[in-house]
mmCIF file of C-alpha atoms and ligand atoms in Angstrom:
data_model
loop_
_atom_site.group_PDB
_atom_site.id
_atom_site.type_symbol
_atom_site.label_atom_id
_atom_site.label_comp_id
_atom_site.label_asym_id
_atom_site.label_seq_id
_atom_site.Cartn_x
_atom_site.Cartn_y
_atom_site.Cartn_z
ATOM 1 C CA UNK M 8 -32.746 -8.047 4.098
ATOM 2 C CA UNK M 9 -36.156 -6.188 4.466
ATOM 3 C CA UNK M 10 -38.689 -7.818 2.867
ATOM 4 C CA UNK M 11 -39.432 -4.792 0.356
ATOM 5 C CA UNK M 12 -35.926 -4.557 -1.027
ATOM 6 C CA UNK M 13 -34.997 -7.013 -3.696
ATOM 7 C CA UNK M 14 -32.060 -6.571 -5.606
ATOM 8 C CA UNK M 15 -33.893 -5.773 -9.042
ATOM 9 C CA UNK M 16 -36.840 -3.340 -9.212
ATOM 10 C CA UNK M 17 -39.760 -4.748 -10.462
ATOM 11 C CA UNK M 18 -41.847 -2.806 -13.209
ATOM 12 C CA UNK M 19 -44.446 -4.354 -15.284
ATOM 13 C CA UNK M 20 -47.397 -2.665 -16.523
ATOM 14 C CA UNK M 21 -51.029 -3.532 -17.150
ATOM 15 C CA UNK M 22 -53.895 -3.200 -20.198
ATOM 16 C CA UNK M 23 -57.372 -4.016 -20.593
ATOM 17 C CA UNK M 24 -58.668 -6.065 -23.515
ATOM 18 C CA UNK M 25 -60.009 -3.407 -26.279
ATOM 19 C CA UNK M 26 -63.416 -4.149 -27.308
ATOM 20 C CA UNK M 27 -62.972 -3.322 -31.422
ATOM 21 C CA UNK M 28 -59.862 -4.514 -33.613
ATOM 22 C CA UNK M 29 -59.393 -0.576 -34.574
ATOM 23 C CA UNK M 30 -58.674 -0.942 -30.638
ATOM 24 C CA UNK M 31 -56.680 -4.023 -30.684
ATOM 25 C CA UNK M 32 -54.586 -2.520 -33.363
ATOM 26 C CA UNK M 33 -54.150 0.820 -31.075
ATOM 27 C CA UNK M 34 -53.101 -1.630 -28.488
ATOM 28 C CA UNK M 35 -50.495 -3.003 -30.626
ATOM 29 C CA UNK M 36 -48.704 0.298 -31.134
ATOM 30 C CA UNK M 37 -48.897 1.466 -27.531
ATOM 31 C CA UNK M 38 -47.320 -1.610 -25.848
ATOM 32 C CA UNK M 39 -44.444 -1.585 -29.109
ATOM 33 C CA UNK M 40 -43.576 2.002 -27.425
ATOM 34 C CA UNK M 41 -44.082 0.662 -24.029
ATOM 35 C CA UNK M 42 -41.512 -1.942 -24.348
ATOM 36 C CA UNK M 43 -38.648 0.228 -23.914
ATOM 37 C CA UNK M 44 -39.541 0.074 -20.258
ATOM 38 C CA UNK M 45 -38.644 -3.484 -20.236
ATOM 39 C CA UNK M 46 -41.361 -4.622 -18.356
ATOM 40 C CA UNK M 47 -40.882 -7.947 -16.188
ATOM 41 C CA UNK M 48 -44.217 -8.366 -17.676
ATOM 42 C CA UNK M 49 -47.319 -7.226 -19.197
ATOM 43 C CA UNK M 50 -50.803 -8.330 -17.874
ATOM 44 C CA UNK M 51 -54.351 -8.258 -19.094
ATOM 45 C CA UNK M 52 -57.756 -7.610 -16.823
ATOM 46 C CA UNK M 53 -60.354 -9.936 -16.910
ATOM 47 C CA UNK M 54 -63.758 -9.113 -17.087
ATOM 48 C CA UNK M 55 -66.673 -11.343 -16.038
ATOM 49 C CA UNK M 56 -68.806 -12.416 -19.134
ATOM 50 C CA UNK M 57 -68.025 -14.456 -22.414
ATOM 51 C CA UNK M 58 -67.424 -11.926 -25.194
ATOM 52 C CA UNK M 59 -65.012 -9.943 -22.933
ATOM 53 C CA UNK M 60 -63.062 -13.120 -21.591
ATOM 54 C CA UNK M 61 -62.328 -13.914 -25.291
ATOM 55 C CA UNK M 62 -60.972 -10.370 -25.894
ATOM 56 C CA UNK M 63 -58.789 -10.605 -22.679
ATOM 57 C CA UNK M 64 -57.599 -14.418 -24.482
ATOM 58 C CA UNK M 65 -56.888 -12.920 -27.465
ATOM 59 C CA UNK M 66 -55.092 -10.036 -26.028
ATOM 60 C CA UNK M 67 -53.088 -12.288 -24.476
ATOM 61 C CA UNK M 68 -52.371 -14.444 -27.439
ATOM 62 C CA UNK M 69 -50.805 -11.538 -29.048
ATOM 63 C CA UNK M 70 -48.707 -10.623 -25.957
ATOM 64 C CA UNK M 71 -46.872 -14.170 -26.107
ATOM 65 C CA UNK M 72 -46.632 -14.108 -30.106
ATOM 66 C CA UNK M 73 -44.813 -10.787 -29.479
ATOM 67 C CA UNK M 74 -42.528 -12.855 -26.617
ATOM 68 C CA UNK M 75 -43.932 -9.971 -24.284
ATOM 69 C CA UNK M 76 -43.964 -12.034 -21.047
ATOM 70 C CA UNK M 77 -48.216 -12.120 -20.245
ATOM 71 C CA UNK M 78 -49.532 -12.486 -17.028
ATOM 72 C CA UNK M 79 -53.094 -12.752 -17.631
ATOM 73 C CA UNK M 80 -55.525 -11.575 -14.494
ATOM 74 C CA UNK M 81 -58.000 -14.135 -13.365
ATOM 75 C CA UNK M 82 -61.042 -13.511 -11.200
ATOM 76 C CA UNK M 83 -63.281 -16.348 -9.391
ATOM 77 C CA UNK M 84 -66.613 -14.361 -8.214
ATOM 78 C CA UNK M 85 -68.483 -15.443 -11.710
ATOM 79 C CA UNK M 86 -66.918 -18.691 -12.725
ATOM 80 C CA UNK M 87 -67.208 -21.964 -11.343
ATOM 81 C CA UNK M 88 -64.008 -23.594 -10.294
ATOM 82 C CA UNK M 89 -64.144 -26.196 -13.389
ATOM 83 C CA UNK M 90 -64.104 -23.592 -16.121
ATOM 84 C CA UNK M 91 -61.080 -21.455 -14.101
ATOM 85 C CA UNK M 92 -58.863 -24.858 -14.375
ATOM 86 C CA UNK M 93 -60.280 -24.963 -18.315
ATOM 87 C CA UNK M 94 -58.887 -21.370 -18.668
ATOM 88 C CA UNK M 95 -55.554 -21.857 -16.310
ATOM 89 C CA UNK M 96 -54.920 -25.277 -18.374
ATOM 90 C CA UNK M 97 -55.514 -23.121 -21.844
ATOM 91 C CA UNK M 98 -52.673 -20.829 -20.730
ATOM 92 C CA UNK M 99 -49.876 -23.295 -19.182
ATOM 93 C CA UNK M 100 -50.256 -24.934 -22.533
ATOM 94 C CA UNK M 101 -49.142 -21.477 -23.934
ATOM 95 C CA UNK M 102 -46.289 -21.383 -21.660
ATOM 96 C CA UNK M 103 -47.806 -18.438 -19.116
ATOM 97 C CA UNK M 104 -46.152 -18.817 -15.740
ATOM 98 C CA UNK M 105 -47.581 -15.781 -13.981
ATOM 99 C CA UNK M 106 -51.275 -14.993 -13.065
ATOM 100 C CA UNK M 107 -52.863 -11.590 -11.178
ATOM 101 C CA UNK M 108 -55.738 -13.516 -9.274
ATOM 102 C CA UNK M 109 -58.515 -11.445 -8.170
ATOM 103 C CA UNK M 110 -61.877 -12.070 -6.512
ATOM 104 C CA UNK M 111 -63.179 -9.678 -9.284
ATOM 105 C CA UNK M 112 -66.372 -7.107 -9.673
ATOM 106 C CA UNK M 113 -69.767 -8.464 -11.659
ATOM 107 C CA UNK M 114 -69.969 -5.545 -14.209
ATOM 108 C CA UNK M 115 -73.211 -3.883 -13.186
ATOM 109 C CA UNK M 116 -76.165 -4.705 -16.476
ATOM 110 C CA UNK M 117 -74.639 -7.802 -17.512
ATOM 111 C CA UNK M 118 -77.229 -9.918 -15.936
ATOM 112 C CA UNK M 119 -74.636 -12.321 -13.712
ATOM 113 C CA UNK M 120 -76.326 -12.094 -10.646
ATOM 114 C CA UNK M 121 -75.179 -15.436 -8.865
ATOM 115 C CA UNK M 122 -71.963 -15.957 -7.064
ATOM 116 C CA UNK M 123 -69.408 -18.362 -8.209
ATOM 117 C CA UNK M 124 -68.217 -21.472 -6.206
ATOM 118 C CA UNK M 125 -65.200 -19.595 -5.187
ATOM 119 C CA UNK M 126 -66.129 -15.717 -3.290
ATOM 120 C CA UNK M 127 -63.331 -14.417 -2.473
ATOM 121 C CA UNK M 128 -59.662 -14.410 -4.075
ATOM 122 C CA UNK M 129 -57.577 -16.505 -1.037
ATOM 123 C CA UNK M 130 -59.978 -19.351 -2.499
ATOM 124 C CA UNK M 131 -59.256 -18.941 -5.937
ATOM 125 C CA UNK M 132 -55.536 -18.597 -4.628
ATOM 126 C CA UNK M 133 -56.046 -21.954 -2.993
ATOM 127 C CA UNK M 134 -57.350 -23.636 -5.972
ATOM 128 C CA UNK M 135 -54.771 -22.907 -8.001
ATOM 129 C CA UNK M 136 -52.136 -24.193 -5.963
ATOM 130 C CA UNK M 137 -54.411 -27.166 -5.456
ATOM 131 C CA UNK M 138 -54.438 -27.887 -9.075
ATOM 132 C CA UNK M 139 -51.382 -26.579 -10.498
ATOM 133 C CA UNK M 140 -48.600 -26.471 -7.535
ATOM 134 C CA UNK M 141 -46.115 -24.247 -7.995
ATOM 135 C CA UNK M 142 -46.617 -23.858 -11.718
ATOM 136 C CA UNK M 143 -47.725 -20.102 -11.422
ATOM 137 C CA UNK M 144 -46.279 -17.051 -9.956
ATOM 138 C CA UNK M 145 -49.377 -15.820 -8.216
ATOM 139 C CA UNK M 146 -49.775 -11.736 -7.994
ATOM 140 C CA UNK M 147 -52.892 -11.082 -5.861
ATOM 141 C CA UNK M 148 -54.274 -7.331 -5.057
ATOM 142 C CA UNK M 149 -54.037 -5.487 -2.015
ATOM 143 C CA UNK M 150 -55.141 -2.273 -0.941
ATOM 144 C CA UNK M 151 -53.385 0.478 0.937
ATOM 145 C CA UNK M 152 -56.403 2.435 1.669
ATOM 146 C CA UNK M 153 -58.026 -0.455 2.183
ATOM 147 C CA UNK M 154 -61.164 -2.271 0.102
ATOM 148 C CA UNK M 155 -64.299 -0.586 -0.210
ATOM 149 C CA UNK M 156 -66.350 -3.124 0.963
ATOM 150 C CA UNK M 157 -63.941 -4.716 3.938
ATOM 151 C CA UNK M 158 -65.770 -4.430 7.558
ATOM 152 C CA UNK M 159 -63.009 -2.345 8.641
ATOM 153 C CA UNK M 160 -59.089 -1.958 8.236
ATOM 154 C CA UNK M 161 -57.600 -4.881 10.442
ATOM 155 C CA UNK M 162 -60.299 -7.481 9.033
ATOM 156 C CA UNK M 163 -59.163 -6.028 5.247
ATOM 157 C CA UNK M 164 -55.229 -6.794 6.421
ATOM 158 C CA UNK M 165 -56.431 -10.258 7.870
ATOM 159 C CA UNK M 166 -57.896 -10.751 4.876
ATOM 160 C CA UNK M 167 -54.935 -10.155 2.438
ATOM 161 C CA UNK M 168 -53.236 -12.148 4.634
ATOM 162 C CA UNK M 169 -55.188 -15.308 3.942
ATOM 163 C CA UNK M 170 -54.432 -14.687 -0.105
ATOM 164 C CA UNK M 171 -50.562 -14.692 1.285
ATOM 165 C CA UNK M 172 -51.277 -17.679 3.069
ATOM 166 C CA UNK M 173 -53.370 -19.525 0.569
ATOM 167 C CA UNK M 174 -50.235 -18.972 -1.704
ATOM 168 C CA UNK M 175 -49.867 -15.835 -3.115
ATOM 169 C CA UNK M 176 -46.029 -14.942 -4.195
ATOM 170 C CA UNK M 177 -46.558 -11.096 -4.673
ATOM 171 C CA UNK M 178 -49.049 -8.312 -5.121
ATOM 172 C CA UNK M 179 -49.814 -5.446 -6.672
ATOM 173 C CA UNK M 180 -51.935 -2.264 -4.759
ATOM 174 C CA UNK M 181 -54.903 -0.409 -6.114
ATOM 175 C CA UNK M 182 -53.549 2.713 -6.682
ATOM 176 C CA UNK M 183 -53.374 5.260 -4.641
ATOM 177 C CA UNK M 184 -51.877 9.234 -4.221
ATOM 178 C CA UNK M 185 -51.450 9.144 -0.539
ATOM 179 C CA UNK M 186 -47.679 7.585 -0.080
ATOM 180 C CA UNK M 187 -48.043 7.249 3.330
ATOM 181 C CA UNK M 188 -51.149 4.834 3.088
ATOM 182 C CA UNK M 189 -48.732 2.744 1.000
ATOM 183 C CA UNK M 190 -45.842 3.019 3.515
ATOM 184 C CA UNK M 191 -47.809 2.230 6.691
ATOM 185 C CA UNK M 192 -49.795 -0.820 4.796
ATOM 186 C CA UNK M 193 -46.237 -2.138 4.264
ATOM 187 C CA UNK M 194 -45.497 -1.742 7.961
ATOM 188 C CA UNK M 195 -48.559 -3.412 8.914
ATOM 189 C CA UNK M 196 -48.253 -6.845 6.541
ATOM 190 C CA UNK M 197 -44.612 -6.790 7.918
ATOM 191 C CA UNK M 198 -45.903 -6.942 11.474
ATOM 192 C CA UNK M 199 -47.821 -9.949 10.395
ATOM 193 C CA UNK M 200 -44.871 -11.520 8.677
ATOM 194 C CA UNK M 201 -46.255 -10.738 5.670
ATOM 195 C CA UNK M 202 -43.001 -11.206 3.246
ATOM 196 C CA UNK M 203 -44.068 -11.358 -0.437
ATOM 197 C CA UNK M 204 -43.069 -8.149 -2.781
ATOM 198 C CA UNK M 205 -46.160 -5.807 -2.647
ATOM 199 C CA UNK M 206 -45.714 -3.434 -5.820
ATOM 200 C CA UNK M 207 -47.812 -0.168 -5.774
ATOM 201 C CA UNK M 208 -49.889 0.112 -8.700
ATOM 202 C CA UNK M 209 -49.536 3.877 -10.638
ATOM 203 C CA UNK M 210 -52.468 5.252 -12.312
ATOM 204 C CA UNK M 211 -51.518 8.198 -14.345
ATOM 205 C CA UNK M 212 -53.741 10.963 -14.007
ATOM 206 C CA UNK M 213 -55.144 11.824 -17.498
ATOM 207 C CA UNK M 214 -58.925 13.129 -17.118
ATOM 208 C CA UNK M 215 -59.950 13.876 -13.952
ATOM 209 C CA UNK M 216 -63.835 12.986 -14.119
ATOM 210 C CA UNK M 217 -63.048 9.536 -15.055
ATOM 211 C CA UNK M 218 -60.388 9.473 -12.339
ATOM 212 C CA UNK M 219 -62.817 11.122 -9.900
ATOM 213 C CA UNK M 220 -65.580 8.147 -11.168
ATOM 214 C CA UNK M 221 -63.586 5.275 -10.816
ATOM 215 C CA UNK M 222 -61.791 6.811 -7.480
ATOM 216 C CA UNK M 223 -64.895 6.409 -5.736
ATOM 217 C CA UNK M 224 -65.834 3.208 -7.141
ATOM 218 C CA UNK M 225 -62.701 1.374 -5.968
ATOM 219 C CA UNK M 226 -62.083 3.319 -3.387
ATOM 220 C CA UNK M 227 -59.191 5.049 -3.969
ATOM 221 C CA UNK M 228 -58.782 8.413 -2.634
ATOM 222 C CA UNK M 229 -57.631 11.621 -4.549
ATOM 223 C CA UNK M 230 -56.007 13.464 -2.230
ATOM 224 C CA UNK M 231 -58.210 16.857 -2.064
ATOM 225 C CA UNK M 232 -55.508 19.302 -2.973
ATOM 226 C CA UNK M 233 -54.645 17.386 -6.053
ATOM 227 C CA UNK M 234 -58.950 17.227 -6.944
ATOM 228 C CA UNK M 235 -58.835 20.887 -6.484
ATOM 229 C CA UNK M 236 -56.425 21.662 -8.643
ATOM 230 C CA UNK M 237 -57.762 19.302 -11.392
ATOM 231 C CA UNK M 238 -60.737 20.956 -10.830
ATOM 232 C CA UNK M 239 -59.327 24.106 -11.682
ATOM 233 C CA UNK M 240 -57.793 23.240 -15.147
ATOM 234 C CA UNK M 241 -61.759 22.301 -16.252
ATOM 235 C CA UNK M 242 -60.883 21.538 -19.791
ATOM 236 C CA UNK M 243 -57.427 22.193 -20.410
ATOM 237 C CA UNK M 244 -56.346 18.943 -20.714
ATOM 238 C CA UNK M 245 -52.977 20.157 -21.615
ATOM 239 C CA UNK M 246 -52.427 21.216 -17.750
ATOM 240 C CA UNK M 247 -54.326 18.611 -16.025
ATOM 241 C CA UNK M 248 -51.721 16.035 -18.050
ATOM 242 C CA UNK M 249 -48.920 18.165 -17.313
ATOM 243 C CA UNK M 250 -49.637 18.629 -13.540
ATOM 244 C CA UNK M 251 -50.671 14.712 -13.713
ATOM 245 C CA UNK M 252 -46.827 13.688 -14.761
ATOM 246 C CA UNK M 253 -45.583 15.985 -12.461
ATOM 247 C CA UNK M 254 -47.618 14.454 -9.187
ATOM 248 C CA UNK M 255 -47.358 11.065 -10.093
ATOM 249 C CA UNK M 256 -43.567 11.485 -10.971
ATOM 250 C CA UNK M 257 -42.801 12.523 -7.638
ATOM 251 C CA UNK M 258 -45.121 9.838 -5.872
ATOM 252 C CA UNK M 259 -42.958 6.890 -7.631
ATOM 253 C CA UNK M 260 -40.095 8.545 -7.017
ATOM 254 C CA UNK M 261 -40.904 8.661 -2.866
ATOM 255 C CA UNK M 262 -42.044 5.009 -3.015
ATOM 256 C CA UNK M 263 -39.079 3.892 -5.064
ATOM 257 C CA UNK M 264 -37.124 5.833 -2.508
ATOM 258 C CA UNK M 265 -38.384 4.342 0.668
ATOM 259 C CA UNK M 266 -37.909 0.558 -0.347
ATOM 260 C CA UNK M 267 -41.000 -0.202 -2.809
ATOM 261 C CA UNK M 268 -40.082 -3.292 -4.619
ATOM 262 C CA UNK M 269 -41.314 -1.837 -7.826
ATOM 263 C CA UNK M 270 -44.183 -0.279 -10.026
ATOM 264 C CA UNK M 271 -47.297 -1.632 -11.993
ATOM 265 C CA UNK M 272 -48.524 0.967 -14.057
ATOM 266 C CA UNK M 273 -52.072 1.251 -15.054
ATOM 267 C CA UNK M 274 -51.798 2.133 -18.299
ATOM 268 C CA UNK M 275 -54.899 2.438 -19.584
ATOM 269 C CA UNK M 276 -53.980 1.396 -22.598
ATOM 270 C CA UNK M 277 -52.111 4.290 -23.587
ATOM 271 C CA UNK M 278 -48.265 4.972 -23.545
ATOM 272 C CA UNK M 279 -47.687 8.569 -23.113
ATOM 273 C CA UNK M 280 -48.136 9.523 -19.018
ATOM 274 C CA UNK M 281 -46.403 6.424 -18.397
ATOM 275 C CA UNK M 282 -43.427 6.595 -20.798
ATOM 276 C CA UNK M 283 -43.275 10.444 -19.267
ATOM 277 C CA UNK M 284 -43.133 9.414 -15.564
ATOM 278 C CA UNK M 285 -40.713 6.937 -16.607
ATOM 279 C CA UNK M 286 -38.284 9.516 -18.068
ATOM 280 C CA UNK M 287 -38.686 11.495 -15.020
ATOM 281 C CA UNK M 288 -37.706 9.113 -12.990
ATOM 282 C CA UNK M 289 -34.358 8.331 -14.967
ATOM 283 C CA UNK M 290 -33.893 5.126 -13.815
ATOM 284 C CA UNK M 291 -30.086 3.484 -14.331
ATOM 285 C CA UNK M 292 -30.754 1.196 -17.496
HETATM 286 P P1 FAD G 307 -60.606 -10.055 -1.975
HETATM 287 O O1 FAD G 307 -59.370 -10.564 -1.879
HETATM 288 O O2 FAD G 307 -61.502 -11.518 -2.088
HETATM 289 O O3 FAD G 307 -61.352 -9.354 -1.044
HETATM 290 C C1 FAD G 307 -62.521 -8.912 -1.529
HETATM 291 C C2 FAD G 307 -63.184 -8.029 0.297
HETATM 292 O O4 FAD G 307 -63.456 -9.291 0.479
HETATM 293 C C3 FAD G 307 -62.222 -7.480 0.739
HETATM 294 O O5 FAD G 307 -63.253 -6.333 1.071
HETATM 295 C C4 FAD G 307 -61.940 -8.249 1.637
HETATM 296 O O6 FAD G 307 -61.346 -7.691 2.980
HETATM 297 C C5 FAD G 307 -62.953 -9.446 1.887
HETATM 298 N N1 FAD G 307 -62.674 -10.658 1.788
HETATM 299 C C6 FAD G 307 -61.617 -11.595 1.462
HETATM 300 N N2 FAD G 307 -61.895 -12.785 2.079
HETATM 301 C C7 FAD G 307 -62.666 -12.426 2.357
HETATM 302 C C8 FAD G 307 -62.917 -14.062 3.436
HETATM 303 N N3 FAD G 307 -62.199 -15.122 3.249
HETATM 304 N N4 FAD G 307 -64.410 -13.568 4.453
HETATM 305 C C9 FAD G 307 -64.756 -12.323 4.446
HETATM 306 N N5 FAD G 307 -64.140 -11.162 4.001
HETATM 307 C C10 FAD G 307 -63.048 -11.570 2.800
HETATM 308 N N6 FAD G 307 -61.086 -7.128 -11.473
HETATM 309 C C11 FAD G 307 -61.659 -7.462 -12.238
HETATM 310 O O7 FAD G 307 -62.691 -8.256 -12.444
HETATM 311 N N7 FAD G 307 -60.792 -7.922 -13.239
HETATM 312 C C12 FAD G 307 -59.754 -7.904 -13.313
HETATM 313 O O8 FAD G 307 -58.917 -7.870 -13.865
HETATM 314 C C13 FAD G 307 -59.251 -6.707 -12.203
HETATM 315 N N8 FAD G 307 -57.710 -6.274 -11.996
HETATM 316 C C14 FAD G 307 -57.365 -5.616 -10.818
HETATM 317 C C15 FAD G 307 -55.847 -5.821 -10.565
HETATM 318 C C16 FAD G 307 -55.602 -5.107 -9.615
HETATM 319 C C17 FAD G 307 -53.981 -4.873 -9.226
HETATM 320 C C18 FAD G 307 -56.596 -4.773 -8.308
HETATM 321 C C19 FAD G 307 -55.945 -3.847 -7.337
HETATM 322 C C20 FAD G 307 -57.679 -4.828 -8.624
HETATM 323 C C21 FAD G 307 -58.343 -5.364 -10.045
HETATM 324 N N9 FAD G 307 -59.820 -5.780 -9.862
HETATM 325 C C22 FAD G 307 -59.868 -6.409 -11.645
HETATM 326 C C23 FAD G 307 -60.850 -5.460 -8.903
HETATM 327 C C24 FAD G 307 -60.709 -6.230 -7.988
HETATM 328 O O9 FAD G 307 -61.842 -7.335 -8.832
HETATM 329 C C25 FAD G 307 -61.849 -5.645 -7.056
HETATM 330 O O10 FAD G 307 -61.345 -5.005 -6.412
HETATM 331 C C26 FAD G 307 -62.540 -6.970 -6.091
HETATM 332 O O11 FAD G 307 -63.767 -6.106 -5.219
HETATM 333 C C27 FAD G 307 -61.685 -7.368 -5.343
HETATM 334 O O12 FAD G 307 -60.622 -8.093 -5.524
HETATM 335 P P2 FAD G 307 -59.672 -9.147 -4.363
HETATM 336 O O13 FAD G 307 -59.251 -9.914 -5.379
HETATM 337 O O14 FAD G 307 -58.877 -7.857 -3.915
HETATM 338 O O15 FAD G 307 -60.838 -9.558 -3.386
#
């Protein structure tokens, strides 16, 4: 079987931990709406620094209490190996079996300057396998348009392979709007004998200025024709959203038709755009 073909497509979505109680209440409402996608799992991002980590734990705890399969993200750049093992033991006690495993980025202005004992995600994957064997299903990040700090495309692919060789079970990509970048990436991986599912990360388009800022930082390209149209809509939020749903639905359709093993939605804690895209795909129940 083609490595990217699985019997069942894998659909999942991602949340970030809200900063306030009010945000948490809103999140609960959105997750209940998103539940009709029947996701394989719901992941929760993880930041460097104490208070944001507590919010990840709270969000994960709530998902578990709702009977939803939670996949906490865990990053290594600002934590010691002992701190990471402690967090993972706690997740294990909660019955969590899936992790999204990352190097992480240090948020600017946190004062967290130094690096941890583990500097790259492959080292974190290796630590988890060493300490927990095969207990956790490990997802890692992949970059079809390449990571902004990578020396070059070849080096980035080799570094991706290190994570797979260290024991990753599957990958979620950074978002992209160029389907060909994904297909090429998957082809290159196959040539390197990387056989794990590489699930496209899907970012709905709802707001041009924040998407543009974020894309510049994470190295995801907004194709010129999309950027130009979004710019032309200016403050016409309804048109931006309608166009965004159209473009992203088409992207998802193309990815699935050409063998993507599933989709991972970056919901940004909002259900509306993801659900519209989902409905447009009209996937068999
Ligand atoms: P790595 O795989 O370690 O790669 C980072 C860079 O180093 C790449 O340029 C790579 O080519 C290079 N590299 C890798 N290994 C080596 C090596 N051994 N030697 C030399 N160079 C190497 N960030 C958060 O802080 N919290 C989150 O919850 C979070 N969730 C994310 C979820 C997804 C699906 C994705 C795609 C990203 C997420 N991020 C998150 C962002 C992520 O932390 C950043 O993109 C970060 O800069 C890289 O993380 P990584 O795990 O891909 O790192």
